[in-house]
Short mmCIF file of C-alpha atoms in Angstrom, two decimals:
data_model
loop_
_atom_site.label_atom_id
_atom_site.label_comp_id
_atom_site.label_asym_id
_atom_site.label_seq_id
_atom_site.Cartn_x
_atom_site.Cartn_y
_atom_site.Cartn_z
CA MET Y 13 135.12 35.18 103.39
CA TYR Y 14 133.58 36.63 106.53
CA ARG Y 15 132.90 34.55 109.61
CA SER Y 16 130.57 35.38 112.45
CA HIS Y 17 131.28 34.59 116.07
CA THR Y 18 129.53 31.29 115.48
CA SER Y 19 130.88 28.49 113.35
CA LEU Y 20 128.49 29.19 110.44
CA PRO Y 21 130.43 30.58 107.49
CA ILE Y 22 129.09 33.63 105.74
CA THR Y 23 129.31 33.17 102.01
CA ARG Y 24 129.06 35.68 99.22
CA VAL Y 25 125.36 34.92 98.98
CA ASP Y 26 124.94 35.75 102.66
CA THR Y 27 126.68 39.11 102.28
CA GLY Y 28 125.20 39.85 98.88
CA ARG Y 29 122.77 42.43 100.23
CA GLU Y 30 125.44 44.52 101.97
CA ARG Y 31 128.02 47.00 100.74
CA LEU Y 32 131.67 46.07 100.63
CA GLY Y 33 133.26 46.25 104.08
CA HIS Y 34 130.00 46.21 106.04
CA LEU Y 35 129.30 43.00 107.95
CA PRO Y 36 125.54 42.49 108.36
CA ALA Y 37 124.50 43.15 111.94
CA ARG Y 38 122.38 39.99 111.99
CA PHE Y 39 125.55 37.89 111.66
CA ILE Y 40 127.34 39.41 114.64
CA ASP Y 41 127.00 37.66 118.01
CA LYS Y 42 124.39 35.33 116.63
CA GLY Y 43 122.40 33.22 119.03
CA TRP Y 44 121.36 29.64 118.40
CA ARG Y 45 118.07 30.70 116.80
CA GLU Y 46 119.80 32.89 114.22
CA SER Y 47 122.32 30.15 113.47
CA CYS Y 48 119.66 27.48 113.01
CA ALA Y 49 117.10 29.64 111.18
CA PRO Y 50 118.36 29.01 107.60
CA TYR Y 51 118.46 25.27 108.10
CA LEU Y 52 115.06 25.16 109.78
CA ALA Y 53 113.62 27.22 106.92
CA GLU Y 54 115.02 24.77 104.36
CA PHE Y 55 113.66 21.81 106.35
CA CYS Y 56 110.17 23.27 106.63
CA GLY Y 57 110.09 24.43 103.00
CA THR Y 58 111.12 21.04 101.61
CA PHE Y 59 108.67 19.33 103.98
CA LEU Y 60 105.79 21.40 102.59
CA ILE Y 61 106.79 20.90 98.96
CA THR Y 62 107.06 17.13 99.39
CA LEU Y 63 103.76 17.00 101.25
CA ALA Y 64 102.05 18.89 98.41
CA TYR Y 65 103.43 16.39 95.88
CA LEU Y 66 102.16 13.46 97.94
CA CYS Y 67 98.71 14.94 98.53
CA ASN Y 68 98.30 15.66 94.83
CA ALA Y 69 99.47 12.14 93.99
CA SER Y 70 96.92 10.69 96.42
CA ALA Y 71 93.77 12.72 95.83
CA GLY Y 72 94.64 15.76 93.76
CA ASP Y 73 93.01 16.79 90.50
CA PRO Y 74 95.22 15.36 87.72
CA VAL Y 75 94.68 18.51 85.65
CA TRP Y 76 95.69 20.95 88.37
CA ALA Y 77 98.14 18.83 90.38
CA VAL Y 78 101.16 20.25 88.55
CA THR Y 79 100.00 23.82 89.10
CA SER Y 80 99.39 23.03 92.78
CA ASN Y 81 102.93 21.69 93.20
CA ALA Y 82 104.37 24.70 91.42
CA LEU Y 83 102.38 27.16 93.52
CA MET Y 84 103.56 25.47 96.72
CA THR Y 85 107.15 25.87 95.53
CA MET Y 86 106.47 29.52 94.75
CA VAL Y 87 104.86 30.17 98.15
CA VAL Y 88 107.69 28.49 100.03
CA LEU Y 89 110.37 30.46 98.18
CA TYR Y 90 108.69 33.76 98.98
CA SER Y 91 108.04 32.74 102.59
CA PHE Y 92 111.50 31.41 103.47
CA GLY Y 93 113.72 32.94 100.78
CA HIS Y 94 114.81 35.90 102.91
CA VAL Y 95 115.82 33.49 105.70
CA SER Y 96 117.79 30.80 103.87
CA GLY Y 97 117.92 31.85 100.23
CA GLY Y 98 115.03 29.55 99.32
CA ASN Y 99 116.94 26.63 97.82
CA MET Y 100 114.53 23.85 98.86
CA ASN Y 101 116.30 21.54 96.43
CA PRO Y 102 119.64 19.73 96.88
CA CYS Y 103 120.40 20.30 93.19
CA ILE Y 104 120.16 24.07 93.69
CA SER Y 105 122.39 23.94 96.77
CA LEU Y 106 124.92 21.84 94.85
CA ALA Y 107 124.82 24.28 91.95
CA LEU Y 108 125.39 27.25 94.27
CA TRP Y 109 128.51 25.55 95.59
CA LEU Y 110 129.73 24.80 92.07
CA ALA Y 111 129.05 28.45 91.16
CA LYS Y 112 131.10 29.61 94.18
CA ARG Y 113 128.13 31.03 96.04
CA HIS Y 114 128.20 28.51 98.91
CA THR Y 115 130.99 26.83 100.78
CA PHE Y 116 131.08 23.06 100.63
CA TRP Y 117 130.09 22.83 104.29
CA THR Y 118 127.06 25.09 103.81
CA CYS Y 119 126.05 23.10 100.72
CA LEU Y 120 126.35 19.81 102.59
CA CYS Y 121 124.31 21.03 105.57
CA LEU Y 122 121.57 22.41 103.33
CA CYS Y 123 121.34 19.17 101.34
CA VAL Y 124 121.06 17.13 104.54
CA VAL Y 125 118.22 19.21 106.00
CA GLN Y 126 116.40 19.30 102.64
CA ILE Y 127 116.51 15.51 102.32
CA ALA Y 128 115.44 15.24 105.96
CA GLY Y 129 112.49 17.53 105.31
CA GLY Y 130 111.35 15.47 102.33
CA SER Y 131 111.80 12.21 104.24
CA VAL Y 132 109.86 13.42 107.30
CA ALA Y 133 107.02 14.56 105.05
CA ALA Y 134 106.99 11.12 103.42
CA LEU Y 135 107.01 9.29 106.76
CA THR Y 136 104.19 11.49 108.05
CA PHE Y 137 102.13 10.84 104.93
CA TYR Y 138 103.08 7.15 105.02
CA ARG Y 139 101.47 6.91 108.46
CA PHE Y 140 98.12 8.46 107.57
CA ALA Y 141 97.42 7.92 103.88
CA VAL Y 142 98.12 5.80 100.83
CA ALA Y 143 99.29 7.36 97.58
CA LYS Y 144 99.90 5.73 94.24
CA VAL Y 145 103.24 7.17 93.19
CA ASP Y 146 103.08 7.21 89.41
CA LEU Y 147 106.62 8.32 88.75
CA GLY Y 148 108.58 6.74 85.93
CA PRO Y 149 108.30 5.96 82.22
CA LYS Y 150 104.77 5.89 80.86
CA PRO Y 151 103.55 3.26 78.36
CA GLY Y 152 105.41 3.62 75.10
CA PHE Y 153 108.52 5.15 76.65
CA SER Y 154 111.65 3.51 77.98
CA GLY Y 155 113.50 4.24 81.19
CA TRP Y 156 116.34 6.15 79.58
CA GLU Y 157 113.89 8.43 77.78
CA ALA Y 158 112.26 9.30 81.10
CA LEU Y 159 115.69 9.94 82.62
CA VAL Y 160 116.62 12.32 79.80
CA VAL Y 161 113.46 14.37 80.36
CA GLU Y 162 114.12 14.51 84.11
CA CYS Y 163 117.67 15.72 83.49
CA ILE Y 164 116.59 18.45 81.04
CA PHE Y 165 113.92 19.97 83.27
CA THR Y 166 116.09 19.75 86.38
CA THR Y 167 118.68 21.69 84.39
CA MET Y 168 116.00 24.24 83.55
CA ILE Y 169 114.97 24.84 87.17
CA VAL Y 170 118.52 25.11 88.51
CA PHE Y 171 119.59 27.34 85.61
CA VAL Y 172 116.68 29.73 86.21
CA TYR Y 173 117.40 29.88 89.94
CA LEU Y 174 121.08 30.67 89.37
CA ASN Y 175 120.25 33.46 86.92
CA CYS Y 176 117.50 34.96 89.07
CA ALA Y 177 118.99 34.58 92.56
CA ALA Y 178 122.75 34.07 92.36
CA SER Y 179 123.40 36.58 89.59
CA ARG Y 180 124.41 39.99 90.87
CA GLY Y 181 123.40 41.51 87.56
CA ASN Y 182 119.87 40.12 87.80
CA ASN Y 183 119.59 40.36 91.58
CA PRO Y 184 121.55 43.52 92.54
CA VAL Y 185 122.98 44.18 95.96
CA ASN Y 186 120.82 47.14 96.91
CA THR Y 187 117.72 46.46 94.81
CA PRO Y 188 116.97 42.71 94.91
CA ASN Y 189 114.40 41.49 92.44
CA GLY Y 190 111.04 40.11 93.44
CA PHE Y 191 110.60 37.38 90.84
CA ILE Y 192 112.79 34.51 92.05
CA GLY Y 193 109.91 32.47 93.46
CA LEU Y 194 107.71 33.25 90.47
CA ALA Y 195 110.37 32.20 87.95
CA VAL Y 196 111.17 28.90 89.70
CA GLY Y 197 107.49 28.09 90.16
CA LEU Y 198 106.87 28.68 86.46
CA CYS Y 199 109.64 26.20 85.65
CA HIS Y 200 107.74 23.54 87.61
CA ILE Y 201 104.62 24.31 85.58
CA ALA Y 202 106.53 24.06 82.30
CA GLY Y 203 108.29 20.81 83.15
CA GLY Y 204 105.42 19.19 85.02
CA TYR Y 205 102.89 19.41 82.19
CA ALA Y 206 105.43 18.80 79.41
CA SER Y 207 106.62 15.53 80.95
CA ALA Y 208 103.21 14.26 82.09
CA ASP Y 209 102.86 11.80 79.20
CA VAL Y 210 106.50 10.72 79.20
CA SER Y 211 107.56 10.20 82.78
CA GLY Y 212 106.29 12.75 85.28
CA THR Y 213 109.07 14.79 86.81
CA VAL Y 214 109.94 15.97 90.31
CA MET Y 215 113.22 17.77 89.53
CA ASN Y 216 114.13 17.65 93.21
CA PRO Y 217 116.13 14.84 94.89
CA ALA Y 218 114.58 15.52 98.31
CA VAL Y 219 111.08 15.08 96.89
CA ALA Y 220 112.17 12.04 94.86
CA ILE Y 221 113.46 10.33 98.00
CA GLY Y 222 110.22 11.16 99.80
CA LEU Y 223 108.15 9.66 97.00
CA GLN Y 224 110.31 6.54 97.09
CA ILE Y 225 109.69 6.15 100.83
CA VAL Y 226 105.91 6.37 100.37
CA ASP Y 227 106.07 3.91 97.49
CA MET Y 228 107.49 1.29 99.86
CA LYS Y 229 104.04 0.97 101.44
CA GLY Y 230 102.48 -0.59 98.36
CA GLU Y 231 102.97 -4.08 97.05
CA LEU Y 232 103.99 -2.81 93.63
CA ARG Y 233 106.91 -0.44 93.24
CA THR Y 234 105.86 2.30 90.83
CA SER Y 235 108.27 5.07 91.79
CA TRP Y 236 111.49 5.84 90.00
CA GLY Y 237 112.59 8.30 92.66
CA LEU Y 238 116.00 6.74 93.28
CA GLU Y 239 116.60 6.14 89.56
CA TYR Y 240 116.03 9.85 88.93
CA LEU Y 241 118.67 10.98 91.44
CA PRO Y 242 121.76 10.65 89.19
CA MET Y 243 120.05 12.54 86.36
CA GLU Y 244 118.97 15.33 88.72
CA ILE Y 245 122.55 15.71 89.93
CA ALA Y 246 123.72 15.72 86.31
CA GLY Y 247 121.15 18.46 85.67
CA ALA Y 248 122.77 20.60 88.37
CA PHE Y 249 126.17 20.29 86.67
CA LEU Y 250 124.69 21.13 83.26
CA ALA Y 251 122.90 24.15 84.72
CA VAL Y 252 126.12 25.53 86.21
CA SER Y 253 127.89 25.01 82.88
CA ALA Y 254 125.14 26.91 81.08
CA TYR Y 255 125.26 29.64 83.74
CA ARG Y 256 129.00 30.04 83.15
CA LEU Y 257 128.34 30.48 79.43
CA VAL Y 258 125.71 33.20 79.74
CA ARG Y 259 127.23 35.05 82.72
CA PRO Y 260 130.99 34.37 82.61
CA THR Y 261 131.97 37.37 84.76
CA GLU Y 262 129.59 36.45 87.58
CA LEU Y 263 131.97 33.78 88.86
CA GLN Y 264 134.71 36.32 89.54
CA ALA Y 265 134.71 37.52 93.14
CA SER Y 266 135.64 41.05 92.13
CA SER Y 267 132.58 41.40 89.91
CA LEU Y 268 130.34 40.72 92.90
CA LEU Y 269 131.77 43.62 94.88
CA ASP Y 270 131.99 46.36 92.26
CA PRO Y 271 129.50 49.24 92.40
CA ASP Y 272 126.58 49.18 89.95
CA ASP Y 273 127.74 49.64 86.40
CA THR Y 274 124.86 50.84 84.23
CA HIS Y 275 126.92 50.45 81.04
CA TRP Y 276 128.06 46.88 81.53
CA ARG Y 277 127.19 44.71 78.52
CA PRO Y 278 127.44 40.95 78.23
CA PRO Y 279 129.81 39.73 75.51
CA SER Y 280 128.32 38.63 72.20
CA SER Y 281 128.99 34.98 72.96
CA SER Y 282 126.94 35.20 76.16
CA ARG Y 283 124.03 36.86 74.39
CA VAL Y 284 123.99 34.28 71.62
CA MET Y 285 124.13 31.42 74.14
CA ALA Y 286 121.30 33.02 76.12
CA GLU Y 287 119.09 33.08 73.03
CA PHE Y 288 120.02 29.49 72.20
CA ILE Y 289 119.30 28.16 75.70
CA GLY Y 290 116.06 30.09 76.13
CA THR Y 291 114.73 29.07 72.72
CA PHE Y 292 115.71 25.44 73.32
CA PHE Y 293 113.68 25.17 76.53
CA VAL Y 294 110.64 26.91 74.99
CA VAL Y 295 110.58 24.72 71.86
CA PHE Y 296 111.28 21.50 73.78
CA THR Y 297 108.45 22.28 76.22
CA LYS Y 298 106.03 22.89 73.33
CA ALA Y 299 107.08 19.67 71.61
CA LEU Y 300 106.64 17.45 74.67
CA ASN Y 301 103.21 18.89 75.40
CA ASN Y 302 102.24 17.82 71.91
CA ILE Y 303 102.64 14.13 72.76
CA GLY Y 304 99.42 13.80 74.74
CA LYS Y 305 97.72 16.93 73.39
CA SER Y 306 97.79 18.39 76.88
CA LYS Y 307 94.93 20.75 77.70
CA ALA Y 308 97.47 22.79 79.65
CA GLU Y 309 99.88 23.13 76.71
CA ALA Y 310 99.42 26.90 76.42
CA TRP Y 311 99.92 27.31 80.18
CA SER Y 312 103.05 25.15 80.16
CA VAL Y 313 104.70 26.87 77.18
CA ALA Y 314 103.82 30.31 78.56
CA ALA Y 315 105.48 29.34 81.86
CA ALA Y 316 108.63 28.32 79.98
CA VAL Y 317 108.71 31.63 78.10
CA ALA Y 318 108.17 33.68 81.26
CA SER Y 319 110.81 31.83 83.29
CA MET Y 320 113.37 32.24 80.50
CA GLN Y 321 112.48 35.93 80.33
CA TYR Y 322 113.24 36.37 84.01
CA ALA Y 323 116.47 34.39 83.76
CA LEU Y 324 117.97 35.80 80.55
CA ARG Y 325 116.34 39.12 79.77
CA GLY Y 326 119.26 40.94 81.35
CA VAL Y 327 121.72 39.10 79.09
CA SER Y 328 120.22 39.15 75.59
CA GLY Y 329 116.91 40.97 75.90
CA GLY Y 330 114.93 37.72 76.01
CA HIS Y 331 113.73 37.35 72.42
CA PHE Y 332 113.74 33.53 71.91
CA ASN Y 333 111.83 34.09 68.67
CA PRO Y 334 113.18 35.14 65.24
CA ALA Y 335 110.05 37.23 64.62
CA VAL Y 336 110.80 39.24 67.78
CA SER Y 337 114.46 39.79 66.86
CA ILE Y 338 113.64 40.88 63.31
CA SER Y 339 110.81 43.11 64.49
CA ALA Y 340 113.04 44.78 67.10
CA ALA Y 341 115.83 45.34 64.56
CA ILE Y 342 113.40 46.91 62.09
CA SER Y 343 111.92 49.16 64.76
CA SER Y 344 115.11 50.68 66.18
CA ARG Y 345 118.83 50.03 66.51
CA ARG Y 346 118.44 50.89 70.17
CA LEU Y 347 116.26 47.81 70.60
CA CYS Y 348 118.40 45.47 68.51
CA THR Y 349 121.10 46.13 65.94
CA ALA Y 350 121.02 44.35 62.59
CA TRP Y 351 124.14 42.35 63.50
CA ASN Y 352 122.64 41.25 66.81
CA ALA Y 353 119.45 40.24 65.00
CA ILE Y 354 121.44 38.05 62.63
CA LEU Y 355 123.26 36.39 65.53
CA TYR Y 356 120.06 35.93 67.52
CA VAL Y 357 118.06 34.48 64.64
CA GLY Y 358 120.85 32.03 63.85
CA ALA Y 359 121.04 30.89 67.48
CA GLN Y 360 117.25 30.58 67.71
CA ILE Y 361 116.99 28.50 64.54
CA ILE Y 362 119.75 26.14 65.70
CA ALA Y 363 118.07 25.87 69.11
CA GLY Y 364 114.72 25.04 67.48
CA LEU Y 365 116.30 22.31 65.40
CA THR Y 366 118.20 20.97 68.43
CA ALA Y 367 115.07 20.90 70.61
CA SER Y 368 113.10 19.15 67.84
CA THR Y 369 115.89 16.60 67.46
CA MET Y 370 115.90 15.99 71.22
CA TYR Y 371 112.14 15.51 71.05
CA GLY Y 372 112.70 12.96 68.28
CA VAL Y 373 115.15 11.12 70.53
CA VAL Y 374 112.68 11.02 73.43
CA HIS Y 375 109.64 10.30 71.26
CA GLN Y 376 110.93 7.82 68.73
CA ARG Y 377 107.93 8.09 66.45
CA GLY Y 378 109.47 11.44 65.53
CA GLU Y 379 106.46 13.53 64.55
CA ILE Y 380 104.84 16.66 65.94
CA VAL Y 381 101.20 16.93 65.01
CA ILE Y 382 100.02 20.51 64.44
CA ARG Y 383 96.58 20.29 62.86
CA PRO Y 384 93.59 22.64 63.00
CA ASP Y 385 90.46 21.45 64.73
CA ALA Y 386 88.00 19.68 62.38
CA LYS Y 387 85.74 22.71 62.07
CA PHE Y 388 88.69 24.89 61.00
CA GLU Y 389 90.38 22.33 58.77
CA HIS Y 390 89.26 24.01 55.54
CA LYS Y 391 89.47 27.60 56.81
CA MET Y 392 93.06 28.57 56.15
CA SER Y 393 92.21 32.23 56.64
CA ALA Y 394 91.55 31.53 60.32
CA VAL Y 395 94.96 29.87 60.66
CA VAL Y 396 96.69 32.80 58.96
CA PHE Y 397 94.83 35.37 61.04
CA GLY Y 398 95.57 33.61 64.33
CA GLU Y 399 99.30 33.23 63.69
CA ILE Y 400 99.72 36.82 62.49
CA VAL Y 401 97.78 38.51 65.30
CA PHE Y 402 99.25 36.65 68.25
CA THR Y 403 102.80 36.68 66.90
CA ALA Y 404 102.38 40.45 66.53
CA LEU Y 405 101.16 40.62 70.13
CA THR Y 406 104.27 38.82 71.39
CA CYS Y 407 106.65 40.99 69.35
CA TYR Y 408 104.98 44.23 70.39
CA THR Y 409 104.96 43.27 74.08
CA VAL Y 410 108.69 42.42 74.08
CA MET Y 411 109.53 45.77 72.46
CA ALA Y 412 107.18 47.72 74.73
CA VAL Y 413 108.67 46.36 77.95
CA SER Y 414 112.17 46.86 76.53
CA VAL Y 415 111.48 50.58 76.19
CA LYS Y 416 110.87 50.81 79.93
CA HIS Y 417 114.23 49.22 80.63
CA LEU Y 418 115.93 51.62 78.23
CA SER Y 419 114.26 54.77 79.54
CA MET Y 420 114.57 54.12 83.27
CA SER Y 421 117.44 53.66 85.67
CA LYS Y 422 118.98 50.25 86.01
CA TRP Y 423 118.05 50.22 89.68
CA ARG Y 424 114.38 50.46 88.72
CA ARG Y 425 113.15 46.91 88.29
CA TYR Y 426 109.96 45.66 86.64
CA ASP Y 427 109.10 42.33 88.17
CA MET Y 428 106.02 41.72 86.01
CA ASP Y 429 107.58 42.20 82.58
CA GLY Y 430 108.61 38.58 82.15
CA LEU Y 431 105.14 37.42 83.12
CA ALA Y 432 103.58 39.83 80.61
CA VAL Y 433 105.65 38.40 77.76
CA GLY Y 434 104.95 34.84 78.82
CA MET Y 435 101.23 35.43 79.06
CA CYS Y 436 101.19 36.51 75.40
CA THR Y 437 101.95 32.86 74.64
CA ALA Y 438 99.19 31.72 77.01
CA VAL Y 439 96.64 34.05 75.41
CA GLY Y 440 97.57 32.89 71.91
CA GLY Y 441 97.67 29.24 72.92
CA PHE Y 442 94.24 29.21 74.51
CA ALA Y 443 92.68 31.44 71.83
CA VAL Y 444 93.97 29.82 68.63
CA GLY Y 445 95.45 26.55 69.85
CA ASP Y 446 92.63 24.58 68.19
CA ILE Y 447 92.77 26.74 65.08
CA SER Y 448 96.42 26.95 64.09
CA GLY Y 449 98.24 25.11 66.87
CA ALA Y 450 99.52 28.46 68.22
CA VAL Y 451 103.11 28.01 67.04
CA LEU Y 452 103.82 31.78 66.96
CA ASN Y 453 107.56 31.25 66.55
CA PRO Y 454 109.47 30.70 63.26
CA ALA Y 455 112.24 28.76 65.04
CA MET Y 456 109.62 26.39 66.40
CA ALA Y 457 107.89 26.06 63.03
CA LEU Y 458 111.17 25.33 61.25
CA GLY Y 459 112.26 22.77 63.83
CA PHE Y 460 108.92 20.96 63.74
CA THR Y 461 108.89 21.00 59.94
CA GLY Y 462 112.36 19.47 59.67
CA LEU Y 463 111.46 16.71 62.11
CA ASN Y 464 108.21 15.92 60.29
CA VAL Y 465 109.91 15.81 56.89
CA ILE Y 466 112.45 13.33 58.25
CA GLY Y 467 109.58 11.30 59.69
CA GLY Y 468 107.83 11.23 56.32
CA ASP Y 469 104.75 13.21 57.36
CA LEU Y 470 104.38 15.46 54.32
CA PHE Y 471 101.13 17.02 55.53
CA GLN Y 472 102.73 18.20 58.73
CA SER Y 473 105.67 19.61 56.77
CA THR Y 474 103.33 22.44 55.74
CA VAL Y 475 103.79 23.88 59.24
CA GLY Y 476 106.83 25.55 57.68
CA ILE Y 477 104.45 27.91 55.89
CA TYR Y 478 103.67 29.39 59.31
CA ILE Y 479 107.08 31.09 59.22
CA PHE Y 480 105.79 33.55 56.63
CA TYR Y 481 102.67 34.38 58.67
CA GLU Y 482 104.70 34.90 61.83
CA LEU Y 483 107.16 37.22 60.09
CA VAL Y 484 104.21 39.26 58.81
CA GLY Y 485 103.06 39.51 62.43
CA GLY Y 486 106.50 40.83 63.37
CA PHE Y 487 106.34 43.51 60.67
CA LEU Y 488 102.89 44.58 61.87
CA ALA Y 489 104.20 44.83 65.43
CA SER Y 490 107.03 47.09 64.23
CA GLY Y 491 104.54 49.39 62.53
CA LEU Y 492 102.32 49.57 65.58
CA PHE Y 493 105.32 50.22 67.81
CA TRP Y 494 106.38 53.11 65.55
CA LEU Y 495 102.90 54.64 65.76
CA THR Y 496 102.54 54.31 69.54
CA HIS Y 497 106.07 55.27 70.69
CA ALA Y 498 106.74 58.58 68.99
CA ASP Y 499 108.95 59.85 71.83
CA PHE Y 500 111.22 56.86 71.45
CA PHE Y 501 112.00 57.82 67.85
CA ARG Y 502 113.02 61.41 68.51
CA VAL Y 503 116.30 62.41 66.87
CA LYS Y 504 117.92 63.20 70.19
CA PRO Y 505 117.77 60.06 72.34
CA LEU Y 506 116.26 60.16 75.77
CA THR Y 507 118.63 60.07 78.71
CA VAL Y 508 119.09 57.43 81.34
CA GLN Y 509 119.30 58.54 84.93
CA ALA Y 510 121.95 56.43 86.61
CA PRO Y 511 121.71 55.83 90.37
CA SER Y 512 124.29 57.29 92.70
CA ILE Y 513 126.79 55.03 94.42
CA ALA Y 514 124.57 55.06 97.48
CA SER Y 515 121.67 53.89 95.30
CA SER Y 516 119.55 56.76 96.54
CA PRO Y 517 116.61 58.14 94.56
CA ILE Y 518 118.78 61.19 93.78
CA VAL Y 519 120.18 60.52 90.33
CA ALA Y 520 123.56 61.27 88.83
CA SER Y 521 124.36 63.05 85.56
CA PRO Y 522 122.31 61.80 82.59
CA LYS Y 523 123.83 59.30 80.18
CA GLN Y 524 122.68 58.49 76.68
CA PHE Y 525 121.36 55.14 75.56
CA PRO Y 526 124.14 52.88 74.30
CA LEU Y 527 123.77 52.10 70.61
CA GLY Y 528 121.90 48.85 70.11
CA GLY Y 529 120.05 48.92 73.42
CA PRO Y 530 121.27 47.85 76.85
CA HIS Y 531 123.25 44.95 75.39
CA GLY Y 532 124.84 46.52 72.36
#
């Protein structure tokens, strides 16, 4: 590990933008401002995030409060990320230490200033305003159910940050990505709306402590900020464990310092786990939104899909949907081989069943209501049409953006691709949510059907029929892809231009696509 002339250690994250053997000039002979800048950035960022939470709790629009909190997180990460790494969350700092990206001392200092930032924001707000902190189990739910939800969505946020920021494969040395703030902000949207009728989540110990301080002003204690702390810390440990499963080589120091390898492929076990984890979070988010029939359900589920795309696309291709995997396998072996499709579909189905079971644990009535609006109740053709068209849209979009990754250099990054795939879910959810329920995913339909059958709701068990409609949508997407991408199906595959060691625009000798796409 490098050390500057000051006492601040320089970790692998600090040197992650530089080539091996080159100490960043900004770390040599640092003055007190340079030494304090990362900690001041973390303090200010956490202060602003906590203040946004408190203002929204006091006078914010209940419909848009979650989006407001998420956008503040996104803004802060883009504003301060190049200074401190943009942790703004003690759970993320803890996870970076567990993942060997921070030293213990750096982790401890960051956690202290983050908690200080949240506390100062709370004390400032405490002086000038009164907020009703509605944080904890809602009517009909017990404390442990609220704690489980907090743990799951904290895991989601930390897991996405590790994959988007700490991963050298997803955030290369010479070409850093531009979607870290976007991905983490989308996680807050997914978790915030999904948990609104169960507990309300903060997924950040610094913010939780700030909310607890403000709650002390009222006569009634309505905040579970301190109760959430152990589950948030547990979420950090779970996120690091999941990160080790999907990116096992990232924890080896040597892998961080090797030149770019355009032919590196994750092992099959990592790809299968990536599909399982991504599908689990998407299905669980959809299920929780169903509890209160959230008007923002489509927005929340789309945010979950997009954040998982950003986190795991580089591992498995980011399908998270059996219709997508089957459609890709039918279209071309370069998009997905038949064997990979079998593995992916199996992992996705198990993840859907697991997420539905977890929903049944949290919501003990154990049913997921997917019913058409009253005016469409007797128009099954509308249900069929909606599921087919918007499932086809999702499948086609995933394959279309995959072609760009196959046909361009690895150093060329498309920061909007994950958002494009996620917004397919938003479009379908808002357009046909009242018609078919906008399931658009066979793994989701199967998981919901199994849970409803166990719960004795035979009417809702017919959601399983959606699987057929969604697979038809996947087949249609394959046909449309074949018609619109003639160059991709030429006998002689296109060539990939690999970057030179210096990562200059001058490219090296062409290399063919690996069979089965970028991940085998």
